[in-house]
Coordinates of C-alpha atoms in Angstrom, one line a residue:
M1 CA -16.6 16.5 -36.7
E2 CA -18.3 19.3 -38.6
S3 CA -21.8 18.3 -39.8
A4 CA -23.1 19.0 -43.3
E5 CA -25.6 21.4 -41.7
A6 CA -22.8 23.5 -40.3
K7 CA -21.2 24.0 -43.7
K8 CA -21.8 27.1 -45.7
V9 CA -24.2 26.4 -48.6
M10 CA -23.3 26.8 -52.2
L11 CA -25.7 26.7 -55.2
S12 CA -25.7 27.0 -58.9
G13 CA -27.2 25.6 -62.1
I14 CA -26.7 25.5 -65.9
Q15 CA -29.4 25.5 -68.5
P16 CA -29.6 22.2 -70.6
S17 CA -30.3 24.3 -73.7
G18 CA -27.3 22.9 -75.4
E19 CA -24.4 20.6 -74.8
L20 CA -21.9 21.4 -72.0
H21 CA -18.8 23.0 -73.3
L22 CA -15.2 23.8 -72.3
G23 CA -16.2 27.2 -71.0
N24 CA -18.8 25.6 -68.7
Y25 CA -16.3 23.1 -67.4
L26 CA -13.3 25.5 -66.9
G27 CA -15.4 28.4 -65.8
A28 CA -17.9 26.6 -63.5
V29 CA -18.0 22.9 -63.1
K30 CA -14.3 22.3 -62.5
N31 CA -14.4 24.9 -59.7
W32 CA -17.5 23.4 -58.2
V33 CA -15.7 20.0 -57.9
A34 CA -13.1 21.6 -55.6
L35 CA -15.8 23.0 -53.3
A36 CA -17.6 19.7 -52.3
D37 CA -15.7 19.1 -49.1
A38 CA -15.8 22.7 -47.8
F39 CA -19.5 23.5 -48.7
D40 CA -23.0 21.9 -48.7
C41 CA -23.4 22.1 -52.5
Y42 CA -26.6 22.1 -54.6
Y43 CA -26.3 22.0 -58.4
F44 CA -29.2 21.7 -60.8
M45 CA -30.3 21.3 -64.4
A46 CA -32.1 24.6 -65.0
D47 CA -34.6 23.2 -67.5
M48 CA -37.4 25.6 -66.5
H49 CA -35.3 28.5 -67.7
T50 CA -34.6 26.9 -71.1
I51 CA -38.2 27.2 -72.3
T52 CA -38.1 31.0 -72.5
V53 CA -36.7 30.0 -75.9
R54 CA -38.5 27.4 -78.0
Q55 CA -37.1 23.9 -77.4
E56 CA -37.7 20.5 -79.0
P57 CA -39.2 18.5 -76.1
K58 CA -37.4 15.2 -76.9
E59 CA -34.1 17.0 -77.2
L60 CA -34.6 18.9 -73.9
R61 CA -35.3 15.7 -72.0
R62 CA -32.2 14.1 -73.5
R63 CA -29.9 17.1 -72.8
T64 CA -31.2 17.3 -69.2
T65 CA -30.2 13.8 -68.2
E66 CA -27.1 13.8 -70.3
Q67 CA -26.0 17.1 -68.7
L68 CA -26.4 15.4 -65.3
A69 CA -24.1 12.5 -66.6
E70 CA -21.6 15.0 -67.7
Y71 CA -21.7 16.8 -64.3
I72 CA -20.8 13.5 -62.6
A73 CA -18.1 12.7 -65.2
C74 CA -16.6 16.1 -64.6
G75 CA -16.1 15.1 -60.9
L76 CA -19.4 16.2 -59.2
D77 CA -19.8 13.2 -56.9
P78 CA -23.5 12.6 -56.1
E79 CA -22.5 11.4 -52.6
K80 CA -21.0 14.8 -51.9
N81 CA -23.2 17.2 -53.9
T82 CA -27.0 17.4 -54.3
L83 CA -27.7 17.1 -58.0
F84 CA -31.3 17.6 -59.1
I85 CA -33.6 18.7 -61.9
Q86 CA -35.2 22.2 -61.4
S87 CA -38.6 21.3 -62.8
H88 CA -38.9 18.3 -60.4
V89 CA -38.9 20.7 -57.4
H90 CA -42.3 22.6 -57.8
E91 CA -41.3 25.1 -55.1
H92 CA -39.1 26.9 -57.7
A93 CA -42.2 27.8 -59.7
E94 CA -44.2 28.7 -56.6
L95 CA -41.6 31.0 -55.1
G96 CA -40.9 32.4 -58.5
W97 CA -44.4 33.7 -58.8
I98 CA -44.3 35.3 -55.3
L99 CA -40.9 37.0 -56.0
N100 CA -42.4 38.3 -59.3
C101 CA -44.6 40.4 -57.1
Y102 CA -41.5 41.8 -55.3
T103 CA -39.4 42.5 -58.4
M104 CA -39.8 45.9 -60.0
F105 CA -40.6 46.4 -63.7
G106 CA -37.6 48.8 -64.1
E107 CA -35.2 46.2 -62.6
L108 CA -36.4 43.6 -65.0
S109 CA -36.2 45.9 -68.0
R110 CA -32.5 46.7 -67.2
M111 CA -31.4 43.1 -67.3
T112 CA -28.8 42.5 -70.0
Q113 CA -29.8 39.0 -70.8
F114 CA -33.4 40.1 -71.6
K115 CA -32.1 42.7 -74.0
D116 CA -29.7 40.1 -75.6
K117 CA -32.3 37.4 -76.0
S118 CA -35.0 39.8 -77.2
A119 CA -32.7 40.8 -80.0
K120 CA -31.9 37.2 -80.9
H121 CA -35.5 35.9 -80.6
A122 CA -37.5 38.9 -81.8
N123 CA -40.4 36.7 -82.8
N124 CA -40.7 35.2 -79.3
I125 CA -40.3 38.0 -76.7
N126 CA -42.5 36.3 -74.1
G127 CA -43.3 37.1 -70.5
G128 CA -41.0 34.4 -69.1
L129 CA -38.1 36.0 -71.0
F130 CA -38.8 39.2 -69.2
T131 CA -39.5 37.8 -65.7
Y132 CA -36.9 35.0 -65.6
P133 CA -34.8 36.9 -63.0
A134 CA -37.6 36.4 -60.4
L135 CA -37.4 32.6 -61.0
M136 CA -33.7 32.8 -60.8
A137 CA -33.9 34.5 -57.5
A138 CA -36.3 31.8 -56.3
D139 CA -33.8 29.1 -57.5
I140 CA -31.2 30.6 -55.2
L141 CA -33.2 31.8 -52.2
L142 CA -35.1 28.5 -51.7
Y143 CA -31.9 26.9 -50.5
Q144 CA -30.7 29.8 -48.3
P145 CA -27.2 29.7 -49.8
D146 CA -24.3 31.7 -48.5
Y147 CA -22.6 31.8 -51.9
V148 CA -23.6 31.6 -55.5
P149 CA -20.7 30.8 -58.0
V150 CA -21.1 33.2 -60.9
G151 CA -19.0 34.4 -63.7
E152 CA -18.2 38.1 -64.0
D153 CA -21.0 38.5 -66.6
Q154 CA -23.6 37.0 -64.2
K155 CA -23.0 39.3 -61.2
Q156 CA -26.1 41.4 -62.3
H157 CA -28.3 38.4 -61.6
C158 CA -26.8 37.9 -58.2
E159 CA -27.2 41.6 -57.3
L160 CA -30.8 41.5 -58.3
T161 CA -31.4 38.4 -56.2
R162 CA -29.8 40.2 -53.2
D163 CA -32.0 43.3 -53.8
I164 CA -35.1 41.1 -53.9
A165 CA -34.1 39.3 -50.7
I166 CA -33.4 42.5 -48.9
R167 CA -36.7 44.0 -50.0
F168 CA -38.6 41.0 -48.8
N169 CA -36.8 40.9 -45.5
N170 CA -37.4 44.6 -44.9
L171 CA -41.1 44.0 -45.4
Y172 CA -41.6 40.8 -43.5
G173 CA -38.6 40.3 -41.2
E174 CA -35.7 38.0 -41.7
T175 CA -36.8 35.4 -44.2
F176 CA -34.0 34.9 -46.8
K177 CA -30.3 34.7 -46.3
V178 CA -28.7 37.3 -48.6
P179 CA -26.2 35.4 -50.7
E180 CA -22.8 36.6 -51.8
P181 CA -21.4 36.0 -55.3
Y182 CA -18.5 33.5 -55.4
I183 CA -16.2 34.3 -58.3
P184 CA -13.2 31.9 -58.8
K185 CA -9.8 33.6 -59.3
T186 CA -9.0 31.5 -62.4
G187 CA -10.9 30.2 -65.4
A188 CA -13.9 32.3 -64.8
R189 CA -14.3 33.5 -68.4
I190 CA -13.3 31.4 -71.4
M191 CA -13.8 33.1 -74.7
S192 CA -14.9 31.9 -78.2
L193 CA -12.2 30.4 -80.4
S194 CA -13.7 32.1 -83.4
D195 CA -14.3 35.5 -81.7
P196 CA -12.1 36.0 -78.6
T197 CA -14.0 39.2 -77.7
S198 CA -17.1 37.1 -76.9
K199 CA -17.6 34.4 -74.3
M200 CA -17.6 30.8 -75.5
S201 CA -21.2 29.9 -76.2
K202 CA -23.1 26.9 -77.5
S203 CA -24.7 29.3 -80.0
D204 CA -21.4 29.6 -81.8
P205 CA -20.4 25.9 -82.6
A206 CA -17.3 26.8 -84.6
G207 CA -15.8 28.7 -81.6
C208 CA -17.1 26.4 -79.0
V209 CA -15.5 23.1 -77.8
F210 CA -18.1 20.7 -76.4
I211 CA -17.3 18.2 -73.7
M212 CA -18.5 15.4 -75.9
D213 CA -16.7 16.5 -79.1
R214 CA -14.5 13.8 -80.7
P215 CA -10.7 14.4 -80.2
E216 CA -10.2 15.1 -83.9
D217 CA -12.9 17.8 -83.8
V218 CA -11.4 19.4 -80.7
A219 CA -7.9 19.5 -82.3
R220 CA -9.4 20.9 -85.6
K221 CA -11.2 23.7 -83.7
F222 CA -8.0 24.8 -82.0
K223 CA -6.0 24.7 -85.2
R224 CA -8.6 27.1 -86.7
A225 CA -8.7 29.3 -83.6
V226 CA -8.4 33.0 -84.2
T227 CA -5.1 34.4 -82.8
D228 CA -4.2 38.0 -83.6
S229 CA -3.3 40.1 -86.6
D230 CA -0.4 41.8 -85.0
T231 CA 3.1 41.6 -86.5
E232 CA 4.5 40.4 -83.2
R233 CA 3.6 36.8 -83.6
C234 CA 4.7 35.7 -80.1
V235 CA 2.9 34.0 -77.3
R236 CA 2.4 36.8 -74.8
F237 CA -0.5 37.5 -72.3
D238 CA -2.1 40.8 -73.3
P239 CA -5.9 40.6 -73.3
E240 CA -6.4 44.1 -74.7
N241 CA -4.0 43.9 -77.6
K242 CA -3.8 40.1 -78.1
P243 CA -7.2 38.7 -77.1
G244 CA -7.0 35.5 -79.2
V245 CA -3.6 34.4 -77.9
S246 CA -4.5 35.5 -74.4
N247 CA -7.6 33.3 -74.5
L248 CA -5.6 30.3 -75.7
M249 CA -3.1 30.9 -72.9
N250 CA -5.9 31.1 -70.3
I251 CA -7.3 27.7 -71.6
Y252 CA -3.8 26.1 -71.7
S253 CA -3.0 27.4 -68.2
A254 CA -6.4 26.1 -66.8
V255 CA -6.0 22.6 -68.2
T256 CA -2.3 22.1 -67.4
G257 CA -2.1 24.1 -64.2
R258 CA 0.9 26.0 -65.5
S259 CA 1.2 29.8 -64.8
L260 CA 0.8 32.3 -67.6
D261 CA 4.5 33.2 -67.2
R262 CA 5.5 29.6 -67.6
V263 CA 3.3 29.3 -70.7
E264 CA 5.0 32.3 -72.2
K265 CA 8.5 30.8 -71.6
E266 CA 7.4 27.4 -72.9
F267 CA 6.4 28.8 -76.3
E268 CA 9.0 31.5 -76.5
G269 CA 10.3 31.8 -80.1
Q270 CA 7.6 29.4 -81.5
G271 CA 4.9 30.4 -83.8
Y272 CA 1.1 30.5 -83.3
G273 CA 0.7 27.2 -85.2
V274 CA 2.8 25.2 -82.7
F275 CA 1.1 26.9 -79.8
K276 CA -2.5 26.3 -81.1
A277 CA -1.7 22.6 -81.7
A278 CA -0.3 22.2 -78.2
V279 CA -3.4 23.8 -76.6
G280 CA -5.6 21.5 -78.7
D281 CA -3.7 18.4 -77.6
A282 CA -3.8 19.5 -73.9
V283 CA -7.6 20.0 -74.1
V284 CA -8.1 16.7 -75.9
E285 CA -6.3 14.8 -73.1
T286 CA -8.2 16.8 -70.4
L287 CA -11.6 16.0 -72.0
R288 CA -10.9 12.4 -73.0
P289 CA -11.6 10.7 -69.6
I290 CA -14.6 13.0 -69.0
R291 CA -16.1 12.2 -72.4
E292 CA -15.5 8.4 -71.9
Q293 CA -17.0 8.4 -68.4
A294 CA -20.0 10.5 -69.5
G295 CA -20.7 8.1 -72.3
R296 CA -20.7 5.2 -69.9
L297 CA -23.0 7.1 -67.5
I298 CA -25.4 8.2 -70.2
A299 CA -25.9 4.5 -71.2
D300 CA -26.7 3.7 -67.5
K301 CA -30.2 5.2 -67.5
A302 CA -31.2 3.5 -64.2
Y303 CA -28.2 5.0 -62.3
I304 CA -28.9 8.5 -63.7
K305 CA -32.5 8.3 -62.7
Q306 CA -31.5 7.2 -59.2
V307 CA -29.1 10.1 -58.9
Y308 CA -31.7 12.8 -59.8
T309 CA -34.4 11.1 -57.8
D310 CA -32.3 11.2 -54.6
G311 CA -31.2 14.8 -55.4
D312 CA -34.8 15.9 -56.1
L313 CA -36.0 14.5 -52.8
K314 CA -33.3 16.3 -50.8
A315 CA -33.7 19.5 -52.7
S316 CA -37.5 19.4 -52.2
R317 CA -37.2 19.0 -48.4
V318 CA -35.0 22.0 -48.1
A319 CA -37.1 24.1 -50.6
R320 CA -40.3 23.2 -48.8
R321 CA -39.1 24.6 -45.5
T322 CA -38.3 28.0 -47.1
L323 CA -41.5 28.1 -49.1
R324 CA -43.6 27.3 -46.0
K325 CA -42.0 30.2 -44.2
V326 CA -42.6 32.6 -47.2
Y327 CA -46.3 31.5 -47.5
R328 CA -46.8 32.3 -43.8
K329 CA -45.0 35.7 -44.1
V330 CA -47.1 36.9 -47.1
G331 CA -50.4 35.8 -45.5
F332 CA -51.4 32.6 -47.2
V333 CA -53.6 30.2 -45.3
E334 CA -51.5 27.2 -44.2
K335 CA -52.1 24.0 -46.2
P336 CA -53.8 21.2 -44.3
F337 CA -51.4 18.7 -46.0
E338 CA -47.9 18.5 -47.3

């Protein structure tokens, strides 16, 4: 029987800077669930990354533990996946600093997220906002993963991580495994209901469906979803000319398992109103058991604490091995205790 150690390693995380939403679920977490048997999986609450933007401390603590509950409710079994909180594993910060010293200023200045967040938070363009990719590289490389699940818009982060790992390996010999991006074939990019040219985001509540939204709120958001202004008011997949309808088709296909061709046939001759209501109903029924289970888990604080305590300990053991190797390679004196 294949041991867990023999499995390929997969790692990813989501910032608890807001509530989990449908895009997170269909684009990431749902795909993670299917990987548990084939891979040794590590998933974390990326709370250290959230503070590049000012957070309300009490709310950040609440969202971090509630996000973990939502992970589990979405199907991430703590018995099969290592679920942990980033800030509980101090090796992330320690390796993050070291990798800062092996990441070039020009590489950081070209990162799209830095440009975007700088524009949105012009009064708080801090050092962490600029150097976060080095911490992100540490998040990944600590666990020597073979694959990192990413959306198409996150490939830049994975490429920089690979560049940093190769640069370090070239200087000091084989230290880090160079990970590959793992991009799922379906559901990788769910767009906003209010602006189908932009990715669904927690910063756009009107166009974002949250995992914990009430059913009536989910249905209302889909009824108000932007379709398209073309005269051909038919349900047809054409992302370039019909981005609104195509986004809704992607969502409907992802939650029902029906092909896009079948979706077109199902709504042939019917208007956008009927289609939007049907998509809303399908999403409501998909999220209902997740929302109900998450609510039960959020109320069980002792269980959630036990899950992240167990996950933190396992993650720390793995991270410590990598960091010890890195310290030795760069010339730090070995610590007399661990």
